Coordinates of C-alpha atoms in Angstrom, one line a residue:
M1 CA 2.2 65.3 5.6
R2 CA 4.1 62.0 6.4
V3 CA 6.8 60.6 4.3
F4 CA 7.3 56.8 3.9
V5 CA 10.5 55.2 2.7
L6 CA 10.7 51.4 1.9
V7 CA 14.3 50.1 2.2
R8 CA 14.8 46.4 1.8
D9 CA 11.3 45.4 3.1
L10 CA 11.8 47.6 6.2
L11 CA 9.2 50.3 6.7
F12 CA 10.5 53.5 8.2
C13 CA 8.6 56.6 8.9
P14 CA 9.3 59.7 10.9
P15 CA 8.0 59.6 14.5
S16 CA 4.5 60.6 15.2
P17 CA 3.8 64.1 16.6
S18 CA 3.5 62.6 20.1
G19 CA 7.0 61.3 19.6
M20 CA 6.0 57.7 20.2
S21 CA 6.2 54.9 17.6
C22 CA 6.9 51.2 17.5
I23 CA 10.1 49.9 16.2
P24 CA 10.0 49.0 12.5
V25 CA 9.8 45.2 11.8
L26 CA 11.2 43.0 9.0
P27 CA 8.9 40.6 7.3
P28 CA 9.2 37.0 8.4
R29 CA 11.6 34.8 6.3
R30 CA 9.5 33.1 3.6
G31 CA 6.6 35.5 4.2
S32 CA 5.6 39.1 4.2
F33 CA 3.3 41.6 5.8
Y34 CA 1.2 44.6 4.8
V35 CA 0.1 47.6 6.8
E36 CA -3.6 47.2 7.4
S37 CA -4.0 50.5 9.1
G38 CA -1.8 53.4 10.3
T39 CA 1.7 54.1 9.1
G40 CA 3.2 50.8 10.1
V41 CA 5.0 52.1 13.1
S42 CA 2.7 54.8 14.6
I43 CA 0.5 54.1 17.6
G44 CA -2.7 52.3 16.4
S45 CA -0.9 50.7 13.3
V46 CA -1.9 47.2 12.4
L47 CA 0.4 44.8 10.5
A48 CA -1.1 41.7 8.9
F49 CA 1.3 38.8 8.2
W50 CA 1.2 35.9 5.7
C51 CA 3.5 33.2 4.5
R52 CA 4.4 31.8 1.1
E53 CA 2.7 28.6 -0.2
G54 CA 4.1 25.6 1.6
Y55 CA 4.7 27.5 4.8
Q56 CA 2.5 28.2 7.7
L57 CA 2.4 31.2 10.1
V58 CA 3.4 30.5 13.7
G59 CA 2.2 33.2 15.9
S60 CA -0.3 36.0 15.6
D61 CA -1.3 36.9 12.1
K62 CA -1.9 40.6 13.2
I63 CA 0.1 42.8 15.6
Y64 CA -0.9 46.2 16.8
C65 CA 1.3 49.1 17.8
N66 CA 0.1 50.4 21.2
V67 CA 1.2 52.1 24.4
R68 CA 1.8 50.0 27.4
N69 CA 3.3 51.4 30.7
G70 CA 4.2 54.6 28.9
K71 CA 6.1 52.9 26.1
S72 CA 5.2 52.1 22.6
Q73 CA 5.4 48.4 21.7
W74 CA 3.9 45.7 19.5
S75 CA 1.1 43.7 20.9
N76 CA 2.7 40.3 20.3
Y77 CA 6.0 38.7 19.3
L78 CA 6.7 38.7 15.5
P79 CA 5.3 35.6 13.8
V80 CA 7.5 33.2 11.8
C81 CA 6.9 31.1 8.7
E82 CA 7.7 27.4 9.1
G83 CA 7.4 24.6 6.6
E84 CA 4.0 23.0 6.8
P85 CA 4.0 19.6 8.5
F86 CA 3.6 16.7 6.2
H87 CA 0.0 15.4 6.4
L88 CA -0.7 11.9 5.2
V89 CA -4.4 12.7 5.1
T90 CA -4.0 15.6 2.6
D91 CA -1.6 13.9 0.2
R92 CA -3.8 11.6 -1.8
G93 CA -1.1 10.2 -4.0
L94 CA 1.0 9.0 -1.0
R95 CA -2.1 7.4 0.5
V96 CA -2.8 5.4 -2.6
A97 CA 0.9 4.4 -2.8
V98 CA 0.9 3.2 0.8
L99 CA -2.3 1.3 0.3
A100 CA -1.0 -0.4 -2.8
S101 CA 2.2 -1.4 -1.0
V102 CA 0.3 -2.8 1.9
V103 CA -2.0 -4.8 -0.4
S104 CA 1.0 -6.1 -2.4
G105 CA 2.7 -7.1 0.8
I106 CA -0.3 -9.1 2.0
V107 CA -0.6 -10.8 -1.4
I108 CA 3.1 -11.8 -1.4
L109 CA 2.8 -13.1 2.2
A110 CA -0.3 -15.1 1.3
M111 CA 1.3 -16.6 -1.8
S112 CA 4.5 -17.5 0.2
L113 CA 2.5 -19.2 2.9
S114 CA 0.5 -21.2 0.3
F115 CA 3.7 -22.3 -1.3
L116 CA 5.2 -23.3 2.0
I117 CA 2.1 -25.3 3.0
C118 CA 2.0 -27.1 -0.4
C119 CA 5.7 -28.0 -0.1
L120 CA 5.3 -29.4 3.4
Q121 CA 2.2 -31.4 2.4
E122 CA 4.1 -32.8 -0.6
R123 CA 7.0 -33.8 1.6
S124 CA 4.9 -35.4 4.3
S125 CA 3.0 -37.4 1.7
R126 CA 6.2 -38.9 0.3
Y127 CA 7.3 -40.4 3.6
R128 CA 3.8 -41.4 4.8
P129 CA 3.5 -45.2 5.0
L130 CA 1.1 -46.9 2.6
K131 CA -2.1 -48.1 4.2
L132 CA -2.4 -51.9 4.1
S133 CA -5.7 -53.7 3.7
S134 CA -5.7 -55.3 7.2
P135 CA -5.2 -53.1 10.2
Q136 CA -3.1 -55.9 11.9
A137 CA -0.5 -55.9 9.2
P138 CA 2.9 -54.5 10.1
R139 CA 3.6 -51.0 8.9
Q140 CA 6.3 -50.4 6.3
A141 CA 9.5 -48.6 7.3
L142 CA 9.9 -45.0 6.2
V143 CA 13.3 -45.9 4.7
P144 CA 13.1 -47.6 1.3
S145 CA 14.1 -51.3 1.6
V146 CA 16.5 -53.4 -0.5
P147 CA 14.7 -56.0 -2.6
S148 CA 14.9 -59.5 -1.1
S149 CA 15.5 -62.8 -3.0
Q150 CA 11.8 -63.4 -2.9
D151 CA 11.2 -60.3 -4.9
L152 CA 13.6 -61.3 -7.7
P153 CA 12.3 -63.4 -10.7
S154 CA 13.1 -67.1 -10.6
L155 CA 15.4 -68.7 -13.2
P156 CA 15.0 -72.3 -14.6
E157 CA 17.4 -74.7 -12.8
D158 CA 18.8 -76.1 -16.1
E159 CA 20.0 -72.8 -17.5
P160 CA 22.8 -70.8 -16.1
P161 CA 22.2 -67.1 -15.6
S162 CA 22.9 -65.1 -18.7
G163 CA 26.2 -63.4 -18.7
S164 CA 27.8 -65.7 -16.1
R165 CA 31.5 -66.6 -16.6
Q166 CA 31.5 -70.0 -14.8
P167 CA 31.6 -73.1 -17.0
P168 CA 28.4 -75.2 -16.8
L169 CA 28.3 -78.1 -14.5
P170 CA 28.4 -81.6 -16.0
H171 CA 25.0 -83.3 -16.3
R172 CA 24.5 -85.9 -13.5
G173 CA 22.6 -88.8 -14.8
A174 CA 21.6 -92.1 -13.2
G175 CA 25.0 -93.7 -13.4
W176 CA 26.8 -90.9 -11.6
T177 CA 27.9 -91.7 -8.0

């Protein structure tokens, strides 16, 4: 009869009658194992490993205790549990968020370009010369001009301009020399 003692996840058992056994193993951090067959250290024992949710097993999921070159040893290195790599494909929420961000960015870019184009068209239309009826007529300058005396309204010659401070000139009749 064999006696098993479980001390802090370490499986110990007395050596097999042949005197050969594999060294006991600890479970991987963030994972565990169970004895699938044998005693857990005896020749022919099989240990099956697994990891907690969110971690993946790196290495062999099963190891076997066997004899090689006259020594008992495990068939493989002990596996470890590592954090699962972040997969964009499996995370639907993140995919939706990234897609929404990209679409929003494209909309903002399109609106900004439209605004810029409108502003440039407005600015260029302000300074564009007016088309005259004849193609031979000289083009207007882009800088606004100062009104000339021809553009001002004419005043009657008898009346002084309103608001002037000069005294009126005497009336020159026929006898004035």
